[in-house]
Amino acid sequence: MSERPRPQARRPPPVESGYGHVVTAKDRAEWQRWHDARAQEAYRLGTDAVQAGDQVQALYWLGRAARMARHDPNVIFAYGMALLSAERWAHAHEALTWITERFIMRKAHVGRAIALSHMDRLEDAVEVFGKMLGHYAPAQEVRPWILFFTARSGRPGWCATSNEGIVQGEAPAPVRIELDGQVVAEDASLPHVLPESWKTARSLTVTMGDEGLYGSPISLGAIRTVQGFATIRNHRLEGWIWYPADPDFTPHVLIDAGEERFDLIATQIEHEARLEKPLARPRHFDIPLSELPRVEISLADRYGIPLTGSPIGPVVMDLLDQGCIPARPGRKKSHVKPQIALRSPGCLIVIPAYRDALLTKACIEAVLLDGHDDVECLVVDDASPEPALTAYLDLMARDGSITLIRHKKNRGFTASANAGLVEAGGRDVILLNSDALLPRSGVGRLRAWLDRDEKIGTVTPFSNDATILSYPSVSRPNPTPDLATGRATDRIFASLPSTRLIDLPTGNGFCMAIRGDCLRQVGLLNTEIFAQGYGEENDFCCRATALGWRHVAATDLFVRHVGSVSFGRTRSLLLERNLHMLNLLHPGYERDVAAFIKADPLALVRRNVGLVRMITRRKTASSCLIIVTHDSGGGVERVVQQRRAEAEKSGTQVLVLRPHQTGCRIEDCGGDVTNLVFGLPHEWLDFVTILRRMKAARIEWHHLLGHAPGMEDLAAALELKWDVVLHDYIWFCPRICLVGPNQRYCGEPSIAGCESCVAQQGSLIDGDLSVSELVARSGKVLHGANTVIAGSHDLQRRMRRHFPGLEVATQPLEEADYPPLRSARPRDHRRRRICVPGAIGKEKGFDIVLQLAEDAARRSLPLDYVIAGYSIDDERLIATGHAMVSGEYREDEAIRVINSFDCDLGLIPSVWPETWCFALSNLWSAGLKAVSFDLGAQSERIQRTGRGAVVPLGMPVSLLSNFLLHLSH
């Protein structure tokens, strides 16, 4: 069996959610730390197993780690390679593709090609491997695969290059070598040393006769791609640098310090860079500050590409090394008044441009489309490396559409922005990213806000990606809306009634209007400290705040922010460094932003936009369905999503009502699912009024757990009939699952027995209802329902007994065509695996599984229990030596996870009468026979289909072990 994990930190206490319960940042952090520690331990055990050559254990532990840390590239890559070694080609290809879509990584491309070649996709494999040759330096370890794929490529030979500037490869005859279409060598043999011009060329082509070699053309830009970071720490200039496509190359860092130059060779691996990329090999460099002149220092690689964090001037050195703050105004004083002055007429729009010709063109044309005579569009070309962008800007400047400033060398966003701002001449300015697309009339609407109050210094609109001004979500990344959705969203913002001025702690430089007199008083962006961006507009706003200027939100404008891409670890390091300096320069800045987020004065605006979207969508929907449910996932959520999908097929708009800590949240499925929160009970009338306006045809009650008191009266308030879909026993059992103090099925005693149970264990239902009051309230709801639906006859019988005269219809909660059951393996010496699917808590039979695993260990039985999911105490199960726990999976992965363990039999150990049991469905979908206790829907379904066996609930554990062992043969 598997190696046992080290003891883990104590499991945090449960955190209640729903109405009246606040899940704090501390709660989330505590649970995240505990979860991360378990994932890291699984990863450690998996990598240890790889080193030991134990393929089975490597797959188990790394698979568990990958499911627990779904977005950790190191874990996913290790798991992908383990799958590759185990010849699980399709799953290995999927994992390694996830890596190649996000990182520059040679080994992942090679792994993909190998997997594809074993999946009867040789043509795709040859293409993937050829792309690798054309974008990465060759590695000696993949030479056998180079020969393998070259032989199947139909090419006469292969070629590749590295940052050494040497063309590697093999060809049966001399070759011709071209750089950017210019021949640099005829009748050359390989390897071949390239001329110096290769360092600026984009493409390398190698041909033999009229045919290109495998790997040609080679993207030299990809080979030269550099990642690096520079900062000040411990009286030293230090950082790291490497070439991801050529990780074995030893890089140089060239330091320009005024009249002095330094050439540092980075040879040692940097272990503190904490790069996300698997197998990253950044190289460390450092030099004492005492050896450098006190001037602005620029750092670049051998090709002149600046490192992130460069340049670094004396002020940055003092801030980072000593925390010395230059003299400047502090945070806003109540008596400070801005220097309000006459502004020059007109408006200047400044667009710094560097890459992405198509997106920059769209940005400029959106500005010009507004057609204001007093608006000047000024574009600053920051030495763009894209000929198409350069040509487009030249064309627009020649016909007078734009004013163009072009830098001879790249100076960074902040300097480019300043090159435009300095041309303002007292005019109002809109600073606009080249990846931000203004809607029609956007310029006019944004400018109008500057005149709402003479103290307004900056105005920022809403966007899909604008931190505190993001919509729909402020806390999570939003997808970039397409053009039609972006325009429709903006029309809604523009249609809202005019709001009061909402002050912001800072503007956002992606699209920020600056009043002319504010700019004149505050000055330009700070290039000395924020040369590469990230914090320059926040510093500007803090300086403006100290002088008495206000920053407000343009609540009638939504701007699409299209080009928000991650720059990886270098970006996050720069953000961390600059935020540190920002807080040194402006004490209290981070606190003010946190206070703004907590108060969330923009919440009402976001909610109103969501409401208009919801009402607008209703106009094209055939009908509307309201579903009331909890927010706890599981089988209830599965049914809710199934019924939602069925309703939407007929053109029905579905509104899902979930509990919120302050009241109720409406999810307009297909619309806004984040912002439609109503505080209860104080917003009850507004809540009901809005839902009345949706003209719903009916309400489906699925679950009221966690909802605010009074929600059971919603249908009556809306004058609607309702259907009830039963999922458990919350209607008459305050413990919900009919599990008594002995942690088994309670037997459904009298009301007095139920009251005694609740007195011992407590109620899981909010409120102070007695059992009799609960039954009376539920009876009123159930008897008044249009239809009450049960997934099983067992549930139907129990509900009828507790609610005499209640009509309960039975309806399967899913339609499934299960595959044939697997044949049992013949008796042999192989250990048998029993699959226990789902989230295994007390009511789901955790104690039963633990006792079975302990019995197997005590009697040395050839039985292992595989929890395909997770439990309330994974480590305790694993410690028996007879249990494995896969880790939580997504619903669409259930069958794959079960199949990956090659189990012999399924077990549903629930000690409560399930009302349907999707875990049982998953076992059958994986072709496994199932065993359960003779209880509830699980027993009913097994006996009705014959796809397993049932046993008495009180069966001794030793007999149950024997039965499972017998049935698995």
JSON list of C-alpha atoms in Angstrom, two decimals, residues 602-737:
[
{"chain": "A", "resi": 602, "resn": "LEU", "atom": "CA", "xyz": [-20.17, 51.00, -6.18]},
{"chain": "A", "resi": 603, "resn": "ALA", "atom": "CA", "xyz": [-22.23, 47.92, -5.27]},
{"chain": "A", "resi": 604, "resn": "LEU", "atom": "CA", "xyz": [-25.55, 49.64, -5.99]},
{"chain": "A", "resi": 605, "resn": "VAL", "atom": "CA", "xyz": [-24.36, 50.71, -9.45]},
{"chain": "A", "resi": 606, "resn": "ARG", "atom": "CA", "xyz": [-23.28, 47.16, -10.29]},
{"chain": "A", "resi": 607, "resn": "ARG", "atom": "CA", "xyz": [-26.58, 45.82, -8.97]},
{"chain": "A", "resi": 608, "resn": "ASN", "atom": "CA", "xyz": [-28.61, 48.25, -11.05]},
{"chain": "A", "resi": 609, "resn": "VAL", "atom": "CA", "xyz": [-26.69, 47.26, -14.17]},
{"chain": "A", "resi": 610, "resn": "GLY", "atom": "CA", "xyz": [-27.34, 43.60, -13.39]},
{"chain": "A", "resi": 611, "resn": "LEU", "atom": "CA", "xyz": [-31.03, 44.27, -12.84]},
{"chain": "A", "resi": 612, "resn": "VAL", "atom": "CA", "xyz": [-31.38, 46.08, -16.16]},
{"chain": "A", "resi": 613, "resn": "ARG", "atom": "CA", "xyz": [-29.57, 43.21, -17.89]},
{"chain": "A", "resi": 614, "resn": "MET", "atom": "CA", "xyz": [-31.93, 40.74, -16.23]},
{"chain": "A", "resi": 615, "resn": "ILE", "atom": "CA", "xyz": [-35.07, 42.69, -17.14]},
{"chain": "A", "resi": 616, "resn": "THR", "atom": "CA", "xyz": [-33.84, 43.21, -20.69]},
{"chain": "A", "resi": 617, "resn": "ARG", "atom": "CA", "xyz": [-33.17, 39.51, -21.13]},
{"chain": "A", "resi": 618, "resn": "ARG", "atom": "CA", "xyz": [-36.71, 38.75, -19.95]},
{"chain": "A", "resi": 619, "resn": "LYS", "atom": "CA", "xyz": [-38.11, 40.53, -23.04]},
{"chain": "A", "resi": 620, "resn": "THR", "atom": "CA", "xyz": [-36.75, 37.83, -25.35]},
{"chain": "A", "resi": 621, "resn": "ALA", "atom": "CA", "xyz": [-37.37, 34.84, -23.07]},
{"chain": "A", "resi": 622, "resn": "SER", "atom": "CA", "xyz": [-40.48, 32.72, -23.53]},
{"chain": "A", "resi": 623, "resn": "SER", "atom": "CA", "xyz": [-41.02, 32.48, -19.77]},
{"chain": "A", "resi": 624, "resn": "CYS", "atom": "CA", "xyz": [-39.21, 32.76, -16.45]},
{"chain": "A", "resi": 625, "resn": "LEU", "atom": "CA", "xyz": [-38.49, 30.11, -13.82]},
{"chain": "A", "resi": 626, "resn": "ILE", "atom": "CA", "xyz": [-37.34, 30.90, -10.27]},
{"chain": "A", "resi": 627, "resn": "ILE", "atom": "CA", "xyz": [-35.30, 28.21, -8.50]},
{"chain": "A", "resi": 628, "resn": "VAL", "atom": "CA", "xyz": [-34.66, 28.52, -4.76]},
{"chain": "A", "resi": 629, "resn": "THR", "atom": "CA", "xyz": [-31.72, 26.49, -3.49]},
{"chain": "A", "resi": 630, "resn": "HIS", "atom": "CA", "xyz": [-28.79, 26.49, -1.10]},
{"chain": "A", "resi": 631, "resn": "ASP", "atom": "CA", "xyz": [-25.17, 27.31, -1.89]},
{"chain": "A", "resi": 632, "resn": "SER", "atom": "CA", "xyz": [-23.54, 24.07, -0.76]},
{"chain": "A", "resi": 633, "resn": "GLY", "atom": "CA", "xyz": [-23.10, 22.19, -4.03]},
{"chain": "A", "resi": 634, "resn": "GLY", "atom": "CA", "xyz": [-23.46, 18.39, -4.04]},
{"chain": "A", "resi": 635, "resn": "GLY", "atom": "CA", "xyz": [-26.33, 16.45, -5.51]},
{"chain": "A", "resi": 636, "resn": "VAL", "atom": "CA", "xyz": [-28.76, 19.34, -5.01]},
{"chain": "A", "resi": 637, "resn": "GLU", "atom": "CA", "xyz": [-26.65, 21.56, -7.25]},
{"chain": "A", "resi": 638, "resn": "ARG", "atom": "CA", "xyz": [-26.40, 18.81, -9.84]},
{"chain": "A", "resi": 639, "resn": "VAL", "atom": "CA", "xyz": [-30.19, 18.59, -10.03]},
{"chain": "A", "resi": 640, "resn": "VAL", "atom": "CA", "xyz": [-30.57, 22.37, -10.10]},
{"chain": "A", "resi": 641, "resn": "GLN", "atom": "CA", "xyz": [-28.19, 22.65, -13.05]},
{"chain": "A", "resi": 642, "resn": "GLN", "atom": "CA", "xyz": [-29.94, 19.81, -14.90]},
{"chain": "A", "resi": 643, "resn": "ARG", "atom": "CA", "xyz": [-33.34, 21.42, -14.48]},
{"chain": "A", "resi": 644, "resn": "ARG", "atom": "CA", "xyz": [-31.94, 24.82, -15.40]},
{"chain": "A", "resi": 645, "resn": "ALA", "atom": "CA", "xyz": [-30.52, 23.39, -18.63]},
{"chain": "A", "resi": 646, "resn": "GLU", "atom": "CA", "xyz": [-33.82, 21.71, -19.48]},
{"chain": "A", "resi": 647, "resn": "ALA", "atom": "CA", "xyz": [-35.74, 24.96, -18.92]},
{"chain": "A", "resi": 648, "resn": "GLU", "atom": "CA", "xyz": [-33.30, 27.02, -21.00]},
{"chain": "A", "resi": 649, "resn": "LYS", "atom": "CA", "xyz": [-33.71, 24.66, -23.94]},
{"chain": "A", "resi": 650, "resn": "SER", "atom": "CA", "xyz": [-37.27, 25.91, -24.25]},
{"chain": "A", "resi": 651, "resn": "GLY", "atom": "CA", "xyz": [-36.22, 29.56, -24.11]},
{"chain": "A", "resi": 652, "resn": "THR", "atom": "CA", "xyz": [-36.97, 30.03, -20.41]},
{"chain": "A", "resi": 653, "resn": "GLN", "atom": "CA", "xyz": [-34.96, 32.53, -18.40]},
{"chain": "A", "resi": 654, "resn": "VAL", "atom": "CA", "xyz": [-33.83, 30.92, -15.13]},
{"chain": "A", "resi": 655, "resn": "LEU", "atom": "CA", "xyz": [-33.25, 32.85, -11.92]},
{"chain": "A", "resi": 656, "resn": "VAL", "atom": "CA", "xyz": [-31.51, 30.94, -9.14]},
{"chain": "A", "resi": 657, "resn": "LEU", "atom": "CA", "xyz": [-31.98, 32.37, -5.64]},
{"chain": "A", "resi": 658, "resn": "ARG", "atom": "CA", "xyz": [-29.20, 31.56, -3.18]},
{"chain": "A", "resi": 659, "resn": "PRO", "atom": "CA", "xyz": [-28.55, 32.58, 0.42]},
{"chain": "A", "resi": 660, "resn": "HIS", "atom": "CA", "xyz": [-26.21, 35.50, 1.08]},
{"chain": "A", "resi": 661, "resn": "GLN", "atom": "CA", "xyz": [-24.75, 36.65, 4.37]},
{"chain": "A", "resi": 662, "resn": "THR", "atom": "CA", "xyz": [-26.91, 39.79, 4.21]},
{"chain": "A", "resi": 663, "resn": "GLY", "atom": "CA", "xyz": [-29.99, 38.33, 2.51]},
{"chain": "A", "resi": 664, "resn": "CYS", "atom": "CA", "xyz": [-30.50, 36.72, -0.88]},
{"chain": "A", "resi": 665, "resn": "ARG", "atom": "CA", "xyz": [-28.54, 36.70, -4.15]},
{"chain": "A", "resi": 666, "resn": "ILE", "atom": "CA", "xyz": [-30.26, 36.32, -7.51]},
{"chain": "A", "resi": 667, "resn": "GLU", "atom": "CA", "xyz": [-28.28, 34.54, -10.19]},
{"chain": "A", "resi": 668, "resn": "ASP", "atom": "CA", "xyz": [-29.59, 35.57, -13.59]},
{"chain": "A", "resi": 669, "resn": "CYS", "atom": "CA", "xyz": [-28.27, 32.50, -15.39]},
{"chain": "A", "resi": 670, "resn": "GLY", "atom": "CA", "xyz": [-26.65, 33.72, -18.58]},
{"chain": "A", "resi": 671, "resn": "GLY", "atom": "CA", "xyz": [-26.55, 37.26, -17.19]},
{"chain": "A", "resi": 672, "resn": "ASP", "atom": "CA", "xyz": [-25.28, 38.76, -13.93]},
{"chain": "A", "resi": 673, "resn": "VAL", "atom": "CA", "xyz": [-24.72, 36.09, -11.28]},
{"chain": "A", "resi": 674, "resn": "THR", "atom": "CA", "xyz": [-22.68, 38.24, -8.88]},
{"chain": "A", "resi": 675, "resn": "ASN", "atom": "CA", "xyz": [-24.25, 41.56, -8.02]},
{"chain": "A", "resi": 676, "resn": "LEU", "atom": "CA", "xyz": [-27.98, 41.00, -7.54]},
{"chain": "A", "resi": 677, "resn": "VAL", "atom": "CA", "xyz": [-27.82, 40.90, -3.74]},
{"chain": "A", "resi": 678, "resn": "PHE", "atom": "CA", "xyz": [-30.74, 42.13, -1.64]},
{"chain": "A", "resi": 679, "resn": "GLY", "atom": "CA", "xyz": [-30.38, 42.76, 2.07]},
{"chain": "A", "resi": 680, "resn": "LEU", "atom": "CA", "xyz": [-33.16, 41.12, 4.06]},
{"chain": "A", "resi": 681, "resn": "PRO", "atom": "CA", "xyz": [-35.48, 41.89, 5.63]},
{"chain": "A", "resi": 682, "resn": "HIS", "atom": "CA", "xyz": [-35.02, 45.64, 4.95]},
{"chain": "A", "resi": 683, "resn": "GLU", "atom": "CA", "xyz": [-35.04, 45.25, 1.14]},
{"chain": "A", "resi": 684, "resn": "TRP", "atom": "CA", "xyz": [-37.82, 42.65, 1.04]},
{"chain": "A", "resi": 685, "resn": "LEU", "atom": "CA", "xyz": [-40.27, 44.91, -0.80]},
{"chain": "A", "resi": 686, "resn": "ASP", "atom": "CA", "xyz": [-37.68, 45.82, -3.45]},
{"chain": "A", "resi": 687, "resn": "PHE", "atom": "CA", "xyz": [-36.74, 42.16, -3.77]},
{"chain": "A", "resi": 688, "resn": "VAL", "atom": "CA", "xyz": [-40.34, 41.09, -4.29]},
{"chain": "A", "resi": 689, "resn": "THR", "atom": "CA", "xyz": [-41.05, 43.99, -6.65]},
{"chain": "A", "resi": 690, "resn": "ILE", "atom": "CA", "xyz": [-38.15, 43.06, -8.91]},
{"chain": "A", "resi": 691, "resn": "LEU", "atom": "CA", "xyz": [-39.15, 39.40, -9.01]},
{"chain": "A", "resi": 692, "resn": "ARG", "atom": "CA", "xyz": [-42.76, 40.36, -9.75]},
{"chain": "A", "resi": 693, "resn": "ARG", "atom": "CA", "xyz": [-41.52, 42.34, -12.73]},
{"chain": "A", "resi": 694, "resn": "MET", "atom": "CA", "xyz": [-39.91, 39.18, -14.12]},
{"chain": "A", "resi": 695, "resn": "LYS", "atom": "CA", "xyz": [-43.37, 37.61, -14.49]},
{"chain": "A", "resi": 696, "resn": "ALA", "atom": "CA", "xyz": [-42.20, 34.15, -13.54]},
{"chain": "A", "resi": 697, "resn": "ALA", "atom": "CA", "xyz": [-44.48, 31.28, -14.41]},
{"chain": "A", "resi": 698, "resn": "ARG", "atom": "CA", "xyz": [-43.56, 29.25, -11.33]},
{"chain": "A", "resi": 699, "resn": "ILE", "atom": "CA", "xyz": [-41.10, 28.69, -8.50]},
{"chain": "A", "resi": 700, "resn": "GLU", "atom": "CA", "xyz": [-39.17, 25.51, -7.79]},
{"chain": "A", "resi": 701, "resn": "TRP", "atom": "CA", "xyz": [-38.15, 24.97, -4.16]},
{"chain": "A", "resi": 702, "resn": "HIS", "atom": "CA", "xyz": [-35.04, 22.83, -3.90]},
{"chain": "A", "resi": 703, "resn": "HIS", "atom": "CA", "xyz": [-33.52, 23.87, -0.59]},
{"chain": "A", "resi": 704, "resn": "LEU", "atom": "CA", "xyz": [-33.96, 26.62, 2.00]},
{"chain": "A", "resi": 705, "resn": "LEU", "atom": "CA", "xyz": [-30.82, 25.80, 4.00]},
{"chain": "A", "resi": 706, "resn": "GLY", "atom": "CA", "xyz": [-28.94, 29.00, 4.80]},
{"chain": "A", "resi": 707, "resn": "HIS", "atom": "CA", "xyz": [-31.69, 31.31, 3.56]},
{"chain": "A", "resi": 708, "resn": "ALA", "atom": "CA", "xyz": [-32.99, 34.29, 5.51]},
{"chain": "A", "resi": 709, "resn": "PRO", "atom": "CA", "xyz": [-36.12, 33.86, 7.65]},
{"chain": "A", "resi": 710, "resn": "GLY", "atom": "CA", "xyz": [-39.27, 34.58, 5.66]},
{"chain": "A", "resi": 711, "resn": "MET", "atom": "CA", "xyz": [-38.01, 33.21, 2.36]},
{"chain": "A", "resi": 712, "resn": "GLU", "atom": "CA", "xyz": [-40.60, 30.44, 2.63]},
{"chain": "A", "resi": 713, "resn": "ASP", "atom": "CA", "xyz": [-43.21, 33.17, 2.11]},
{"chain": "A", "resi": 714, "resn": "LEU", "atom": "CA", "xyz": [-41.76, 34.29, -1.23]},
{"chain": "A", "resi": 715, "resn": "ALA", "atom": "CA", "xyz": [-44.14, 32.32, -3.43]},
{"chain": "A", "resi": 716, "resn": "ALA", "atom": "CA", "xyz": [-47.14, 33.75, -1.62]},
{"chain": "A", "resi": 717, "resn": "ALA", "atom": "CA", "xyz": [-45.69, 37.26, -1.92]},
{"chain": "A", "resi": 718, "resn": "LEU", "atom": "CA", "xyz": [-45.34, 36.72, -5.67]},
{"chain": "A", "resi": 719, "resn": "GLU", "atom": "CA", "xyz": [-48.78, 35.10, -5.89]},
{"chain": "A", "resi": 720, "resn": "LEU", "atom": "CA", "xyz": [-47.25, 32.11, -7.64]},
{"chain": "A", "resi": 721, "resn": "LYS", "atom": "CA", "xyz": [-47.80, 28.37, -7.35]},
{"chain": "A", "resi": 722, "resn": "TRP", "atom": "CA", "xyz": [-44.69, 26.43, -6.54]},
{"chain": "A", "resi": 723, "resn": "ASP", "atom": "CA", "xyz": [-43.18, 23.02, -7.12]},
{"chain": "A", "resi": 724, "resn": "VAL", "atom": "CA", "xyz": [-41.04, 21.29, -4.52]},
{"chain": "A", "resi": 725, "resn": "VAL", "atom": "CA", "xyz": [-38.15, 19.00, -5.47]},
{"chain": "A", "resi": 726, "resn": "LEU", "atom": "CA", "xyz": [-37.19, 16.91, -2.45]},
{"chain": "A", "resi": 727, "resn": "HIS", "atom": "CA", "xyz": [-33.51, 16.26, -1.74]},
{"chain": "A", "resi": 728, "resn": "ASP", "atom": "CA", "xyz": [-33.34, 15.30, 1.94]},
{"chain": "A", "resi": 729, "resn": "TYR", "atom": "CA", "xyz": [-35.39, 15.41, 5.14]},
{"chain": "A", "resi": 730, "resn": "ILE", "atom": "CA", "xyz": [-35.00, 19.05, 6.14]},
{"chain": "A", "resi": 731, "resn": "TRP", "atom": "CA", "xyz": [-38.80, 19.29, 6.01]},
{"chain": "A", "resi": 732, "resn": "PHE", "atom": "CA", "xyz": [-39.18, 17.37, 9.27]},
{"chain": "A", "resi": 733, "resn": "CYS", "atom": "CA", "xyz": [-35.63, 16.65, 10.53]},
{"chain": "A", "resi": 734, "resn": "PRO", "atom": "CA", "xyz": [-33.60, 19.55, 11.98]},
{"chain": "A", "resi": 735, "resn": "ARG", "atom": "CA", "xyz": [-30.52, 17.33, 11.48]},
{"chain": "A", "resi": 736, "resn": "ILE", "atom": "CA", "xyz": [-31.51, 17.03, 7.78]},
{"chain": "A", "resi": 737, "resn": "CYS", "atom": "CA", "xyz": [-30.26, 13.46, 7.19]}
]
